[in-house]
mmCIF file of C-alpha atoms in Angstrom:
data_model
loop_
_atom_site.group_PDB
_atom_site.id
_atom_site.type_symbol
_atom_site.label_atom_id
_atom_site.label_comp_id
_atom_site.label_asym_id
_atom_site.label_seq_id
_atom_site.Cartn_x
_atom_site.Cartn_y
_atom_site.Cartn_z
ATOM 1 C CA UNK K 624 0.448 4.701 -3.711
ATOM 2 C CA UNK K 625 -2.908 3.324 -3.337
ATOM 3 C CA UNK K 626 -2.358 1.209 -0.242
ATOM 4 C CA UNK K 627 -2.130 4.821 1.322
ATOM 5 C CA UNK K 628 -5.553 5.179 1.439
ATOM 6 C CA UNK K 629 -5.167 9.212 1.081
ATOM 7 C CA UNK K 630 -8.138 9.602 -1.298
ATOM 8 C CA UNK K 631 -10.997 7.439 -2.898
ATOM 9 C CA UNK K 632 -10.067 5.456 -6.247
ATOM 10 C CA UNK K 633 -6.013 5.669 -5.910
ATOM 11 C CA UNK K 634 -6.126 2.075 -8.124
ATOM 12 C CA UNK K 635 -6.960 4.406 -10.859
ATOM 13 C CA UNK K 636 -3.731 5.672 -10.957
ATOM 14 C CA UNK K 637 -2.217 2.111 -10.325
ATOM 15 C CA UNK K 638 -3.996 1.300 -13.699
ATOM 16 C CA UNK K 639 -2.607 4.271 -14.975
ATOM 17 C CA UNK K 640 1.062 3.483 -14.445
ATOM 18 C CA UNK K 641 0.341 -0.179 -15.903
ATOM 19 C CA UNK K 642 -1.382 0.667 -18.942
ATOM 20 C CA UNK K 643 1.334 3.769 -19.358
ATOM 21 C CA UNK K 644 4.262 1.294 -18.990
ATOM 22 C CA UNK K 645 2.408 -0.738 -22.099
ATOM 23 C CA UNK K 646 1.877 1.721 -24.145
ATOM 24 C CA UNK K 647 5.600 3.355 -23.502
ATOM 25 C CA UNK K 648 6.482 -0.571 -24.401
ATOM 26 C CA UNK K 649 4.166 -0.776 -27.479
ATOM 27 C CA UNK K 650 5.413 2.444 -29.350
ATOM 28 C CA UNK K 651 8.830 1.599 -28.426
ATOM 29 C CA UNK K 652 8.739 -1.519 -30.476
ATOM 30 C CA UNK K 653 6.909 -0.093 -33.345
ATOM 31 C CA UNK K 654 8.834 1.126 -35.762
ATOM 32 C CA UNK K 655 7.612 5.087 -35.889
ATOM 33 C CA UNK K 656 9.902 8.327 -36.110
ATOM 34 C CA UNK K 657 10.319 9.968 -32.989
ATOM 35 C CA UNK K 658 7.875 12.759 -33.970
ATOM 36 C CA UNK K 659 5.397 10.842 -34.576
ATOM 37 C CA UNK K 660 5.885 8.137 -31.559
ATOM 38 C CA UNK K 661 5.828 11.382 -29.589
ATOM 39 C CA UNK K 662 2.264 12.284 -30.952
ATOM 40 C CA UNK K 663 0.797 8.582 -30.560
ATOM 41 C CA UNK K 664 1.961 8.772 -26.792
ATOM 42 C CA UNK K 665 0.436 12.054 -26.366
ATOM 43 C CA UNK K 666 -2.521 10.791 -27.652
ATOM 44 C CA UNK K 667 -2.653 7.798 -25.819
ATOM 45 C CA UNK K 668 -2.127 9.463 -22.746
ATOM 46 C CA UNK K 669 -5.506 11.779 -23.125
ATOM 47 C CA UNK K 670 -7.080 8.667 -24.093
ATOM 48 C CA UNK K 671 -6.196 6.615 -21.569
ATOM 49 C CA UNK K 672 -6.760 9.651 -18.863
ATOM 50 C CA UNK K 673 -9.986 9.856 -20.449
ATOM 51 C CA UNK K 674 -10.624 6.007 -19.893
ATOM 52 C CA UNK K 675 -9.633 5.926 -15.898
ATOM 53 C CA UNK K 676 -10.667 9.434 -14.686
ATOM 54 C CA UNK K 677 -13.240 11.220 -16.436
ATOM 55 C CA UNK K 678 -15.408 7.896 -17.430
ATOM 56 C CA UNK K 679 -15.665 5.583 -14.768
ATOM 57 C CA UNK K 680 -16.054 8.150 -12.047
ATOM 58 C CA UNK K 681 -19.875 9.282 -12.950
ATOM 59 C CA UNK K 682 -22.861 6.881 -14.324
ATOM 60 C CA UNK K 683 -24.560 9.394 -16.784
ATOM 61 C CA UNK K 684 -24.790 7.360 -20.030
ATOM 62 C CA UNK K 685 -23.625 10.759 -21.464
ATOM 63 C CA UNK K 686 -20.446 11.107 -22.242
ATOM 64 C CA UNK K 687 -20.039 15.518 -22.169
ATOM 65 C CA UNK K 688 -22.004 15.063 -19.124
ATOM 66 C CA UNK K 689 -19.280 13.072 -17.579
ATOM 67 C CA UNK K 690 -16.916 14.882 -18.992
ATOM 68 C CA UNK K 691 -18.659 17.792 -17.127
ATOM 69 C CA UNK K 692 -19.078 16.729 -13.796
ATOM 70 C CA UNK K 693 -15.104 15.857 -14.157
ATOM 71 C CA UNK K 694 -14.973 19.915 -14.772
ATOM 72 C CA UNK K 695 -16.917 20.574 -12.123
ATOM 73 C CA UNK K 696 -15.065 18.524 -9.434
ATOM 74 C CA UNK K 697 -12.331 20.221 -10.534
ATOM 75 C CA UNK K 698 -13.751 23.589 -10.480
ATOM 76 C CA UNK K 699 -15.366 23.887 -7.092
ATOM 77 C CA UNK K 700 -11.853 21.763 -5.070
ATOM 78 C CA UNK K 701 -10.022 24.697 -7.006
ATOM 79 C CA UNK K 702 -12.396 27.256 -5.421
ATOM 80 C CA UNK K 703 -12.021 25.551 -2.367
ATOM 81 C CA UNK K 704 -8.629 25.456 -2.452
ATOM 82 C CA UNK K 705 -7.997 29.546 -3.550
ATOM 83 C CA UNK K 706 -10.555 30.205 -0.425
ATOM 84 C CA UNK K 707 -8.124 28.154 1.818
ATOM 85 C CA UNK K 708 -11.399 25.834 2.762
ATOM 86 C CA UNK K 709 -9.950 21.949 3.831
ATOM 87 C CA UNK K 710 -10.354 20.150 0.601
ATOM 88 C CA UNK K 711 -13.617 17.295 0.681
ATOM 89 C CA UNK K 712 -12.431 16.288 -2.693
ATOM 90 C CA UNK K 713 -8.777 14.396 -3.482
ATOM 91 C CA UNK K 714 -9.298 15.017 -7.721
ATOM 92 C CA UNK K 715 -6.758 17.587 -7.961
ATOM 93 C CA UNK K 716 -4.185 15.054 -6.059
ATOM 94 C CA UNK K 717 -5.481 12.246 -8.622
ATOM 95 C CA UNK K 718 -5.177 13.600 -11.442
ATOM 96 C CA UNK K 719 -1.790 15.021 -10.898
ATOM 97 C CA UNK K 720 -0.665 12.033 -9.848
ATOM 98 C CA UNK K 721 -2.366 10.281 -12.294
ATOM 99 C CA UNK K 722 -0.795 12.123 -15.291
ATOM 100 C CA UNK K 723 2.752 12.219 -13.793
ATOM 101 C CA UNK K 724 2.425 8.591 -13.282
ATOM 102 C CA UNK K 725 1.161 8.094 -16.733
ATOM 103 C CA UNK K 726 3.950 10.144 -18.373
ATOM 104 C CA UNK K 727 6.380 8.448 -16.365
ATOM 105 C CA UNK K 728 6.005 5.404 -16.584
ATOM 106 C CA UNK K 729 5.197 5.659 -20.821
ATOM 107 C CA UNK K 730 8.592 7.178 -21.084
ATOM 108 C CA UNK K 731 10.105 4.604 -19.024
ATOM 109 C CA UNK K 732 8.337 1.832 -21.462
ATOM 110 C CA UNK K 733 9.271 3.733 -24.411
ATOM 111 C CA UNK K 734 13.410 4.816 -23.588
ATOM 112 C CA UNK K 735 13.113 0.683 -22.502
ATOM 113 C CA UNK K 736 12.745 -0.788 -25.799
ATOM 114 C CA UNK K 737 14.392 2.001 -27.940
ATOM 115 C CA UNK K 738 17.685 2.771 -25.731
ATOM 116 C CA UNK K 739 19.602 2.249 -22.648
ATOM 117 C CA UNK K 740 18.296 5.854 -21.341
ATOM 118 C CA UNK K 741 15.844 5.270 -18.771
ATOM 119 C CA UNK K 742 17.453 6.200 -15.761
ATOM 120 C CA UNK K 743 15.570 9.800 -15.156
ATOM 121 C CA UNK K 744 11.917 8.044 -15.229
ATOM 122 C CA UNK K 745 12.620 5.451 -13.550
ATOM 123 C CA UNK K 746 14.215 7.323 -10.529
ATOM 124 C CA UNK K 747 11.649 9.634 -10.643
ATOM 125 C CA UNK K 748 9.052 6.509 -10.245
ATOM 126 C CA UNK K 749 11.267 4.625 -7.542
ATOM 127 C CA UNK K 750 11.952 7.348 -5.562
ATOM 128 C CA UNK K 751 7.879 8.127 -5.927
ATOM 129 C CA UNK K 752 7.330 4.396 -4.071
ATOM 130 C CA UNK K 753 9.723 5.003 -2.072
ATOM 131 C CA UNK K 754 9.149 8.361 -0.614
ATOM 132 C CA UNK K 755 5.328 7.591 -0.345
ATOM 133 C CA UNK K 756 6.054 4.372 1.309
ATOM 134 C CA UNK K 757 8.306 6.472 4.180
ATOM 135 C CA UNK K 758 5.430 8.942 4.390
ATOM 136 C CA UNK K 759 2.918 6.455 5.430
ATOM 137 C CA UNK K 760 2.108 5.151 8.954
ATOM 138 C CA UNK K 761 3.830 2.501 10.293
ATOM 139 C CA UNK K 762 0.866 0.570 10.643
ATOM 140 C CA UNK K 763 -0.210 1.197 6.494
ATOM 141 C CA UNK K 764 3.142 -0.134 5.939
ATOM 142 C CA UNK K 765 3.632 -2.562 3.768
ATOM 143 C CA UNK K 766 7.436 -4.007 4.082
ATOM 144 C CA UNK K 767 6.596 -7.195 1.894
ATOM 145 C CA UNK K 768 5.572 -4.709 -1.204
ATOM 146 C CA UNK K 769 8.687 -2.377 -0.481
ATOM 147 C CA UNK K 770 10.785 -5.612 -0.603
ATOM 148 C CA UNK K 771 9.312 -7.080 -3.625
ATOM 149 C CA UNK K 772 9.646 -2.986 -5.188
ATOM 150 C CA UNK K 773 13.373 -3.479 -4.493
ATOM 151 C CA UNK K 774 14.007 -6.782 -5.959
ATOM 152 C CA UNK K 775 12.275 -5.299 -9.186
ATOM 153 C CA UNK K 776 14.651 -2.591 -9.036
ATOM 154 C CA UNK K 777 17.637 -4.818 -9.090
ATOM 155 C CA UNK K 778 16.299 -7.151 -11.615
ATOM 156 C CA UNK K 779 15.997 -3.858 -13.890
ATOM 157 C CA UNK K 780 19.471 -2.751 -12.710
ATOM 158 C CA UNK K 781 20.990 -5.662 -13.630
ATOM 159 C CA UNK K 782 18.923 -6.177 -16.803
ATOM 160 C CA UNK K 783 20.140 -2.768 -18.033
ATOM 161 C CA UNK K 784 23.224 -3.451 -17.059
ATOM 162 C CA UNK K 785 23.478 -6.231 -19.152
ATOM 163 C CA UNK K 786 21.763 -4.747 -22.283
ATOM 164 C CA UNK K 787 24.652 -1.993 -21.810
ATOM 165 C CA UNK K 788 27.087 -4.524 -21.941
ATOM 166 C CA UNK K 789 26.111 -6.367 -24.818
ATOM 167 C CA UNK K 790 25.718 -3.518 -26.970
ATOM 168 C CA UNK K 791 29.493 -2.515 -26.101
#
């Protein structure tokens, strides 16, 4: 997603994904309920939002005040957006993607290290590379990253796989 260069600070979400996919690992390993594992990821998740969006993207040593001009962004690319005015601003677009990303690839971690039911998130995620990878340019194309993608894939396929079949 980010070498589409469709709005400033896509590696946001990147870090997004990666530190979801930890955390999804983390909790999955711990040895919580569901209930509450459900809680911690919810929690980690407005953390962690907190820690790539609204932070990093202003310098006020003020943390409401960041917090604020997160709102605002927000705000005036909604008015924007319900006066049919081009967008200037890609925020809505990050931090969509940025939580769906997040949530994704948490559940993926978690459903990883607790069962062999992973398949929904992790579609959802491949077919995210992959239909954002078709969507781009030819020359933004990156066919060495889309091959590496798909080797991943059937490393997991065949990891799963096996995990299935030693548990039979």
């Amino acid at each position: 997603l980010e070498l589409t260069h469709w709005t400033f600070d896509l590696n946001r979400v990147t870090s997004l994904a990666m530190l979801g996919l930890l955390t999804g690992f983390l909790i999955g390993r711990s040895s919580f309920s569901l209930s509450f594992s459900r809680i911690l990821m919810g929690l980690y998740s407005a953390a962690l939002f907190i820690l790539q969006f609204i932070i990093p993207l202003n310098n006020d040593p003020v943390w409401l005040l960041r917090v604020n001009h997160y709102v605002d962004r927000v705000r005036f690319t909604l008015v924007q957006l319900s006066r049919n005015i081009p967008l200037e601003d890609g925020i809505l677009f990050l931090t969509g993607v940025g939580i769906l990303y997040l949530f994704s690839t948490m559940i993926v971690g978690y459903r990883l290290m607790r069962s062999t039911n992973s398949w929904t998130p992790f579609a959802l995620i491949s077919g995210f590379f992959y239909v954002t990878q078709f969507y781009l340019p030819e020359y933004h194309r990156n066919y060495f990253f889309i091959a590496i993608f798909t080797i991943m894939v059937v490393f997991f396929i065949g990891r799963h796989t096996f995990i299935q079949r030693q548990l039979v």
